[in-house]
Amino acid sequence: MGQVVVISTGGTIASRWQGSGYAADARGGDVLATAAVPEGVTVRVVDLMSVNSARITTAHQLTLLRTVREVLADPAVDGIVVTHGTDTLEESAFFLDLHHDDPRPVVFTGAQRPLEAPDGDGPRNLHDALLTAATVRDLGVLIVFDGQVHAARGTVKVQTLAADAFADPSGKPVADVADGAVRVHRRPGRPAPLAVPAAGGPLPRIDVVMHHCDADPTLFEAAVAAGAQGIVLVATGAGNATPEICAAVEAAVARGVLVAVTTRVSTGPVAEIYTHGGAVDLVAAGAVLTGTLRAGQSRIAVLSAALAATDAAGRADALHRTLAVTAVAAAA
Ligand code: ASP
């Protein structure tokens, strides 16, 4: 059926007991050995790293992006599987999706149960990811978990422990995997891919600040003072905060900081409905609403925009381009 390259990065699927708790330490070959390889698929493993994904950085994600590019430079490769910790999987997957310009898929998977668990979910997830990577085309970067295939964009971790760990709360899966076959239900909308960032430049600081009762602009302003080039405001409801926070947003935008607004609510888009500190005023202050993207992926959109251009106007343009599909979906 095809040749698939597994890029191993760690996570619970590669985790063993360390005496006090679990941590990633296995190599990709050990992880692959747990799974049935679909008939006709040949697999090569690239051991990139073995870390718990809460420790993943922009530098790791750029290394992963460049490794994917190198692997796909070989026309004999049909697809890629990335094994990754579930905690930040949605962030790395979306980062790669925003830069992915190849019909061949990059399929992220992982596990909620550790490598050697007798009832582990890793073997099935990895089998399904291999099958998906070997068979689908033109779907961008995907997340395969618990029999479902999700588009990277919009998908979040929705369960801390249960096996059905991922979903797009505002959308539907792209496909499912059952009885040795991948059934595609829809094609996800994706914007034109961003160029791969040049190597070696300084990496932007992008912070996330959450609004809540009693919140004042102190933490938002601390992010600006720390040198943030972008800030994601996790607002209440459909994207609301206070007049004081709107003033802080306006001051930050005037200094060239990209400000994006998402919500603490799990489902649905942010929208310009309320004033007196609401999304109407945040947008007037220069913030950009992120549609149905949640905090982690909103931050990745801002990060990617900051890496795409050096000037404020270019960055704002790149952010709008990365969000265009989400905005359309939210309005539909
Ligand atoms: N702690 C793990 C991680 O690396 C969780 C997981 O993989 O499920 O994200």
PDB file of C-alpha atoms in Angstrom, residues 95-331:
ATOM      1  CA  PHE A  95       1.589  24.563  13.511  1.00  0.00           C
ATOM      2  CA  LEU A  96       2.483  21.960  10.890  1.00  0.00           C
ATOM      3  CA  ASP A  97      -0.908  22.289   9.184  1.00  0.00           C
ATOM      4  CA  LEU A  98      -0.454  26.044   8.707  1.00  0.00           C
ATOM      5  CA  HIS A  99       2.810  25.336   6.839  1.00  0.00           C
ATOM      6  CA  HIS A 100       1.839  22.100   5.050  1.00  0.00           C
ATOM      7  CA  ASP A 101       1.804  22.297   1.251  1.00  0.00           C
ATOM      8  CA  ASP A 102       1.878  18.658   0.173  1.00  0.00           C
ATOM      9  CA  PRO A 103      -0.990  16.336  -0.822  1.00  0.00           C
ATOM     10  CA  ARG A 104       0.521  13.585   1.324  1.00  0.00           C
ATOM     11  CA  PRO A 105      -0.777  13.502   4.890  1.00  0.00           C
ATOM     12  CA  VAL A 106       0.968  14.148   8.176  1.00  0.00           C
ATOM     13  CA  VAL A 107      -0.951  12.184  10.802  1.00  0.00           C
ATOM     14  CA  PHE A 108      -0.489  12.863  14.515  1.00  0.00           C
ATOM     15  CA  THR A 109      -1.335  10.243  17.087  1.00  0.00           C
ATOM     16  CA  GLY A 110      -0.528   9.304  20.669  1.00  0.00           C
ATOM     17  CA  ALA A 111      -2.054   7.489  23.613  1.00  0.00           C
ATOM     18  CA  GLN A 112      -3.754   8.070  26.923  1.00  0.00           C
ATOM     19  CA  ARG A 113      -2.267   4.877  28.421  1.00  0.00           C
ATOM     20  CA  PRO A 114       1.489   4.286  28.707  1.00  0.00           C
ATOM     21  CA  LEU A 115       3.641   2.150  26.405  1.00  0.00           C
ATOM     22  CA  GLU A 116       3.496  -1.115  28.297  1.00  0.00           C
ATOM     23  CA  ALA A 117      -0.089  -0.887  29.626  1.00  0.00           C
ATOM     24  CA  PRO A 118      -1.878  -4.194  29.006  1.00  0.00           C
ATOM     25  CA  ASP A 119      -5.054  -2.374  27.932  1.00  0.00           C
ATOM     26  CA  GLY A 120      -3.197   0.431  26.155  1.00  0.00           C
ATOM     27  CA  ASP A 121      -4.763   2.525  23.384  1.00  0.00           C
ATOM     28  CA  GLY A 122      -1.422   3.295  21.693  1.00  0.00           C
ATOM     29  CA  PRO A 123      -1.247   0.164  19.500  1.00  0.00           C
ATOM     30  CA  ARG A 124      -4.677   0.744  17.934  1.00  0.00           C
ATOM     31  CA  ASN A 125      -4.092   4.461  17.480  1.00  0.00           C
ATOM     32  CA  LEU A 126      -0.730   3.853  15.818  1.00  0.00           C
ATOM     33  CA  HIS A 127      -2.163   1.174  13.509  1.00  0.00           C
ATOM     34  CA  ASP A 128      -4.992   3.515  12.479  1.00  0.00           C
ATOM     35  CA  ALA A 129      -2.574   6.392  11.955  1.00  0.00           C
ATOM     36  CA  LEU A 130      -0.340   4.229   9.731  1.00  0.00           C
ATOM     37  CA  LEU A 131      -3.356   3.171   7.674  1.00  0.00           C
ATOM     38  CA  THR A 132      -4.516   6.777   7.323  1.00  0.00           C
ATOM     39  CA  ALA A 133      -1.041   8.027   6.393  1.00  0.00           C
ATOM     40  CA  ALA A 134      -0.729   5.344   3.710  1.00  0.00           C
ATOM     41  CA  THR A 135      -4.117   5.923   2.111  1.00  0.00           C
ATOM     42  CA  VAL A 136      -5.515   9.489   2.232  1.00  0.00           C
ATOM     43  CA  ARG A 137      -4.559  12.561   0.178  1.00  0.00           C
ATOM     44  CA  ASP A 138      -5.270  16.307   0.249  1.00  0.00           C
ATOM     45  CA  LEU A 139      -6.574  16.459   3.827  1.00  0.00           C
ATOM     46  CA  GLY A 140      -3.664  18.398   5.346  1.00  0.00           C
ATOM     47  CA  VAL A 141      -2.433  17.540   8.826  1.00  0.00           C
ATOM     48  CA  LEU A 142      -4.653  15.119  10.727  1.00  0.00           C
ATOM     49  CA  ILE A 143      -5.110  13.737  14.236  1.00  0.00           C
ATOM     50  CA  VAL A 144      -6.034  10.049  14.484  1.00  0.00           C
ATOM     51  CA  PHE A 145      -7.327   8.897  17.849  1.00  0.00           C
ATOM     52  CA  ASP A 146      -9.827   6.331  19.114  1.00  0.00           C
ATOM     53  CA  GLY A 147     -11.069   5.415  15.633  1.00  0.00           C
ATOM     54  CA  GLN A 148     -11.659   9.015  14.520  1.00  0.00           C
ATOM     55  CA  VAL A 149      -9.699  11.165  12.071  1.00  0.00           C
ATOM     56  CA  HIS A 150      -9.804  14.875  12.885  1.00  0.00           C
ATOM     57  CA  ALA A 151      -8.509  17.880  10.940  1.00  0.00           C
ATOM     58  CA  ALA A 152      -5.670  19.498  12.900  1.00  0.00           C
ATOM     59  CA  ARG A 153      -7.414  22.878  12.716  1.00  0.00           C
ATOM     60  CA  GLY A 154     -10.017  23.262  15.448  1.00  0.00           C
ATOM     61  CA  THR A 155      -9.288  19.988  17.209  1.00  0.00           C
ATOM     62  CA  VAL A 156      -8.505  20.065  20.938  1.00  0.00           C
ATOM     63  CA  LYS A 157      -7.832  17.599  23.702  1.00  0.00           C
ATOM     64  CA  VAL A 158     -11.222  17.153  25.365  1.00  0.00           C
ATOM     65  CA  GLN A 159     -10.516  14.351  27.853  1.00  0.00           C
ATOM     66  CA  THR A 160      -7.756  14.263  30.456  1.00  0.00           C
ATOM     67  CA  LEU A 161      -7.819  10.464  30.815  1.00  0.00           C
ATOM     68  CA  ALA A 162     -10.425   8.781  28.591  1.00  0.00           C
ATOM     69  CA  ALA A 163      -9.460   7.148  25.293  1.00  0.00           C
ATOM     70  CA  ASP A 164     -11.597   9.456  23.088  1.00  0.00           C
ATOM     71  CA  ALA A 165      -9.216  12.285  23.858  1.00  0.00           C
ATOM     72  CA  PHE A 166      -9.711  14.567  20.831  1.00  0.00           C
ATOM     73  CA  ALA A 167     -12.586  16.378  19.131  1.00  0.00           C
ATOM     74  CA  ASP A 168     -13.405  19.602  17.351  1.00  0.00           C
ATOM     75  CA  PRO A 169     -16.112  20.910  19.700  1.00  0.00           C
ATOM     76  CA  SER A 170     -17.424  23.186  16.931  1.00  0.00           C
ATOM     77  CA  GLY A 171     -17.093  20.745  14.035  1.00  0.00           C
ATOM     78  CA  LYS A 172     -17.089  17.122  12.967  1.00  0.00           C
ATOM     79  CA  PRO A 173     -14.403  14.479  12.308  1.00  0.00           C
ATOM     80  CA  VAL A 174     -12.956  14.275   8.808  1.00  0.00           C
ATOM     81  CA  ALA A 175     -13.054  10.464   8.623  1.00  0.00           C
ATOM     82  CA  ASP A 176     -13.183   7.308  10.696  1.00  0.00           C
ATOM     83  CA  VAL A 177     -11.152   4.131  10.742  1.00  0.00           C
ATOM     84  CA  ALA A 178     -12.954   0.811  11.061  1.00  0.00           C
ATOM     85  CA  ASP A 179     -12.507  -2.727   9.741  1.00  0.00           C
ATOM     86  CA  GLY A 180      -9.153  -1.921   8.179  1.00  0.00           C
ATOM     87  CA  ALA A 181     -10.456   0.999   6.107  1.00  0.00           C
ATOM     88  CA  VAL A 182     -10.466   4.802   6.329  1.00  0.00           C
ATOM     89  CA  ARG A 183     -13.816   6.352   5.376  1.00  0.00           C
ATOM     90  CA  VAL A 184     -13.527  10.057   4.521  1.00  0.00           C
ATOM     91  CA  HIS A 185     -16.642  12.128   5.318  1.00  0.00           C
ATOM     92  CA  ARG A 186     -15.507  15.663   4.469  1.00  0.00           C
ATOM     93  CA  ARG A 187     -12.556  17.746   3.261  1.00  0.00           C
ATOM     94  CA  PRO A 188     -11.414  20.364   5.762  1.00  0.00           C
ATOM     95  CA  GLY A 189     -11.056  23.961   4.548  1.00  0.00           C
ATOM     96  CA  ARG A 190      -7.447  25.130   4.744  1.00  0.00           C
ATOM     97  CA  PRO A 191      -5.867  28.501   3.901  1.00  0.00           C
ATOM     98  CA  ALA A 192      -2.868  28.858   1.565  1.00  0.00           C
ATOM     99  CA  PRO A 193       0.149  27.490   3.457  1.00  0.00           C
ATOM    100  CA  LEU A 194       2.657  29.838   5.073  1.00  0.00           C
ATOM    101  CA  ALA A 195       6.299  29.686   4.005  1.00  0.00           C
ATOM    102  CA  VAL A 196       8.594  27.697   6.284  1.00  0.00           C
ATOM    103  CA  PRO A 197      10.288  30.253   8.592  1.00  0.00           C
ATOM    104  CA  ALA A 198      13.964  30.962   7.971  1.00  0.00           C
ATOM    105  CA  ALA A 199      16.305  29.113  10.313  1.00  0.00           C
ATOM    106  CA  GLY A 200      18.278  30.845  13.026  1.00  0.00           C
ATOM    107  CA  GLY A 201      16.251  33.964  13.788  1.00  0.00           C
ATOM    108  CA  PRO A 202      15.132  34.886  17.311  1.00  0.00           C
ATOM    109  CA  LEU A 203      11.900  33.148  18.307  1.00  0.00           C
ATOM    110  CA  PRO A 204       8.973  35.387  19.247  1.00  0.00           C
ATOM    111  CA  ARG A 205       7.444  35.334  22.715  1.00  0.00           C
ATOM    112  CA  ILE A 206       3.675  34.759  22.491  1.00  0.00           C
ATOM    113  CA  ASP A 207       1.732  34.772  25.774  1.00  0.00           C
ATOM    114  CA  VAL A 208      -1.767  33.703  26.801  1.00  0.00           C
ATOM    115  CA  VAL A 209      -3.770  35.660  29.402  1.00  0.00           C
ATOM    116  CA  MET A 210      -7.196  34.576  30.649  1.00  0.00           C
ATOM    117  CA  HIS A 211      -9.985  36.903  31.664  1.00  0.00           C
ATOM    118  CA  HIS A 212     -12.118  36.152  34.741  1.00  0.00           C
ATOM    119  CA  CYS A 213     -14.150  37.960  37.396  1.00  0.00           C
ATOM    120  CA  ASP A 214     -11.897  40.515  39.156  1.00  0.00           C
ATOM    121  CA  ALA A 215      -9.253  40.394  36.388  1.00  0.00           C
ATOM    122  CA  ASP A 216      -7.447  43.679  35.798  1.00  0.00           C
ATOM    123  CA  PRO A 217      -4.906  44.452  33.029  1.00  0.00           C
ATOM    124  CA  THR A 218      -1.889  43.637  35.251  1.00  0.00           C
ATOM    125  CA  LEU A 219      -1.027  40.259  33.699  1.00  0.00           C
ATOM    126  CA  PHE A 220      -1.772  41.463  30.150  1.00  0.00           C
ATOM    127  CA  GLU A 221       0.542  44.435  30.686  1.00  0.00           C
ATOM    128  CA  ALA A 222       3.161  42.152  32.263  1.00  0.00           C
ATOM    129  CA  ALA A 223       3.174  40.131  29.036  1.00  0.00           C
ATOM    130  CA  VAL A 224       3.807  43.320  27.041  1.00  0.00           C
ATOM    131  CA  ALA A 225       6.563  44.312  29.477  1.00  0.00           C
ATOM    132  CA  ALA A 226       8.121  40.823  29.122  1.00  0.00           C
ATOM    133  CA  GLY A 227       8.526  41.495  25.400  1.00  0.00           C
ATOM    134  CA  ALA A 228       5.576  39.541  24.018  1.00  0.00           C
ATOM    135  CA  GLN A 229       5.191  40.073  20.284  1.00  0.00           C
ATOM    136  CA  GLY A 230       1.764  38.508  20.480  1.00  0.00           C
ATOM    137  CA  ILE A 231      -0.831  37.904  23.191  1.00  0.00           C
ATOM    138  CA  VAL A 232      -3.887  35.669  23.147  1.00  0.00           C
ATOM    139  CA  LEU A 233      -6.648  36.979  25.387  1.00  0.00           C
ATOM    140  CA  VAL A 234      -8.844  34.101  26.553  1.00  0.00           C
ATOM    141  CA  ALA A 235     -11.982  36.134  27.037  1.00  0.00           C
ATOM    142  CA  THR A 236     -15.314  35.227  28.599  1.00  0.00           C
ATOM    143  CA  GLY A 237     -18.380  34.171  26.594  1.00  0.00           C
ATOM    144  CA  ALA A 238     -18.366  35.197  22.936  1.00  0.00           C
ATOM    145  CA  GLY A 239     -15.139  37.182  23.467  1.00  0.00           C
ATOM    146  CA  ASN A 240     -15.676  39.733  26.204  1.00  0.00           C
ATOM    147  CA  ALA A 241     -13.548  41.498  28.832  1.00  0.00           C
ATOM    148  CA  THR A 242     -13.584  44.949  30.484  1.00  0.00           C
ATOM    149  CA  PRO A 243     -13.043  48.546  29.327  1.00  0.00           C
ATOM    150  CA  GLU A 244      -9.739  48.541  31.259  1.00  0.00           C
ATOM    151  CA  ILE A 245      -8.497  45.482  29.379  1.00  0.00           C
ATOM    152  CA  CYS A 246      -9.638  47.033  26.079  1.00  0.00           C
ATOM    153  CA  ALA A 247      -7.478  50.063  26.892  1.00  0.00           C
ATOM    154  CA  ALA A 248      -4.500  47.776  27.581  1.00  0.00           C
ATOM    155  CA  VAL A 249      -5.137  45.978  24.279  1.00  0.00           C
ATOM    156  CA  GLU A 250      -5.210  49.300  22.409  1.00  0.00           C
ATOM    157  CA  ALA A 251      -1.895  50.356  23.977  1.00  0.00           C
ATOM    158  CA  ALA A 252      -0.293  46.993  23.140  1.00  0.00           C
ATOM    159  CA  VAL A 253      -1.503  47.070  19.517  1.00  0.00           C
ATOM    160  CA  ALA A 254      -0.126  50.626  19.187  1.00  0.00           C
ATOM    161  CA  ARG A 255       3.275  49.175  20.157  1.00  0.00           C
ATOM    162  CA  GLY A 256       3.042  46.539  17.409  1.00  0.00           C
ATOM    163  CA  VAL A 257       1.889  43.629  19.591  1.00  0.00           C
ATOM    164  CA  LEU A 258      -0.487  41.190  17.831  1.00  0.00           C
ATOM    165  CA  VAL A 259      -3.522  40.589  20.053  1.00  0.00           C
ATOM    166  CA  ALA A 260      -5.920  37.723  19.366  1.00  0.00           C
ATOM    167  CA  VAL A 261      -9.155  36.969  21.224  1.00  0.00           C
ATOM    168  CA  THR A 262     -10.540  33.516  21.935  1.00  0.00           C
ATOM    169  CA  THR A 263     -12.880  32.303  24.668  1.00  0.00           C
ATOM    170  CA  ARG A 264     -12.916  30.178  27.828  1.00  0.00           C
ATOM    171  CA  VAL A 265     -16.111  28.516  26.542  1.00  0.00           C
ATOM    172  CA  SER A 266     -15.506  25.093  24.995  1.00  0.00           C
ATOM    173  CA  THR A 267     -17.730  25.384  21.894  1.00  0.00           C
ATOM    174  CA  GLY A 268     -18.754  28.011  19.328  1.00  0.00           C
ATOM    175  CA  PRO A 269     -17.172  31.105  17.779  1.00  0.00           C
ATOM    176  CA  VAL A 270     -16.187  34.432  19.296  1.00  0.00           C
ATOM    177  CA  ALA A 271     -18.246  37.283  17.826  1.00  0.00           C
ATOM    178  CA  GLU A 272     -18.705  41.055  17.961  1.00  0.00           C
ATOM    179  CA  ILE A 273     -21.893  41.363  20.026  1.00  0.00           C
ATOM    180  CA  TYR A 274     -21.158  43.279  23.242  1.00  0.00           C
ATOM    181  CA  THR A 275     -19.694  46.685  24.025  1.00  0.00           C
ATOM    182  CA  HIS A 276     -18.592  48.141  27.434  1.00  0.00           C
ATOM    183  CA  GLY A 277     -15.463  45.964  27.240  1.00  0.00           C
ATOM    184  CA  GLY A 278     -16.862  43.288  24.948  1.00  0.00           C
ATOM    185  CA  ALA A 279     -15.611  41.928  21.626  1.00  0.00           C
ATOM    186  CA  VAL A 280     -16.939  44.999  19.783  1.00  0.00           C
ATOM    187  CA  ASP A 281     -14.510  47.148  21.774  1.00  0.00           C
ATOM    188  CA  LEU A 282     -11.650  44.627  21.684  1.00  0.00           C
ATOM    189  CA  VAL A 283     -11.828  44.622  17.873  1.00  0.00           C
ATOM    190  CA  ALA A 284     -12.018  48.430  17.822  1.00  0.00           C
ATOM    191  CA  ALA A 285      -8.869  48.385  19.977  1.00  0.00           C
ATOM    192  CA  GLY A 286      -7.095  46.353  17.283  1.00  0.00           C
ATOM    193  CA  ALA A 287      -7.544  42.778  18.497  1.00  0.00           C
ATOM    194  CA  VAL A 288      -8.314  39.951  16.055  1.00  0.00           C
ATOM    195  CA  LEU A 289     -11.045  37.390  16.813  1.00  0.00           C
ATOM    196  CA  THR A 290      -9.963  33.768  16.240  1.00  0.00           C
ATOM    197  CA  GLY A 291     -13.295  32.232  15.185  1.00  0.00           C
ATOM    198  CA  THR A 292     -13.626  28.766  16.717  1.00  0.00           C
ATOM    199  CA  LEU A 293      -9.939  28.254  17.561  1.00  0.00           C
ATOM    200  CA  ARG A 294      -9.271  27.690  21.257  1.00  0.00           C
ATOM    201  CA  ALA A 295      -6.359  29.134  23.253  1.00  0.00           C
ATOM    202  CA  GLY A 296      -3.547  26.758  22.249  1.00  0.00           C
ATOM    203  CA  GLN A 297      -4.265  26.956  18.520  1.00  0.00           C
ATOM    204  CA  SER A 298      -4.984  30.704  18.676  1.00  0.00           C
ATOM    205  CA  ARG A 299      -1.498  31.063  20.120  1.00  0.00           C
ATOM    206  CA  ILE A 300      -0.088  28.937  17.278  1.00  0.00           C
ATOM    207  CA  ALA A 301      -1.860  31.186  14.736  1.00  0.00           C
ATOM    208  CA  VAL A 302      -0.291  34.271  16.350  1.00  0.00           C
ATOM    209  CA  LEU A 303       3.106  32.561  16.614  1.00  0.00           C
ATOM    210  CA  SER A 304       3.007  31.569  12.935  1.00  0.00           C
ATOM    211  CA  ALA A 305       2.057  35.115  11.938  1.00  0.00           C
ATOM    212  CA  ALA A 306       4.919  36.517  14.030  1.00  0.00           C
ATOM    213  CA  LEU A 307       7.335  34.108  12.325  1.00  0.00           C
ATOM    214  CA  ALA A 308       5.947  34.962   8.865  1.00  0.00           C
ATOM    215  CA  ALA A 309       6.771  38.701   8.841  1.00  0.00           C
ATOM    216  CA  THR A 310       8.959  41.177  10.666  1.00  0.00           C
ATOM    217  CA  ASP A 311       6.693  44.239  10.525  1.00  0.00           C
ATOM    218  CA  ALA A 312       3.370  44.754  12.349  1.00  0.00           C
ATOM    219  CA  ALA A 313       1.312  45.134   9.153  1.00  0.00           C
ATOM    220  CA  GLY A 314       2.772  41.962   7.630  1.00  0.00           C
ATOM    221  CA  ARG A 315       2.120  40.028  10.817  1.00  0.00           C
ATOM    222  CA  ALA A 316      -1.470  41.243  11.077  1.00  0.00           C
ATOM    223  CA  ASP A 317      -2.006  40.253   7.443  1.00  0.00           C
ATOM    224  CA  ALA A 318      -0.537  36.776   8.050  1.00  0.00           C
ATOM    225  CA  LEU A 319      -2.755  36.322  11.120  1.00  0.00           C
ATOM    226  CA  HIS A 320      -5.874  37.244   9.145  1.00  0.00           C
ATOM    227  CA  ARG A 321      -4.853  34.787   6.426  1.00  0.00           C
ATOM    228  CA  THR A 322      -4.357  31.917   8.901  1.00  0.00           C
ATOM    229  CA  LEU A 323      -7.792  32.623  10.391  1.00  0.00           C
ATOM    230  CA  ALA A 324      -9.742  33.116   7.165  1.00  0.00           C
ATOM    231  CA  VAL A 325     -11.022  29.541   6.990  1.00  0.00           C
ATOM    232  CA  THR A 326     -12.040  29.529  10.645  1.00  0.00           C
ATOM    233  CA  ALA A 327     -13.847  32.848  10.248  1.00  0.00           C
ATOM    234  CA  VAL A 328     -15.825  31.493   7.281  1.00  0.00           C
ATOM    235  CA  ALA A 329     -16.702  28.329   9.175  1.00  0.00           C
ATOM    236  CA  ALA A 330     -17.809  30.358  12.178  1.00  0.00           C
ATOM    237  CA  ALA A 331     -20.058  32.581  10.073  1.00  0.00           C
TER     238      ALA A 331
END
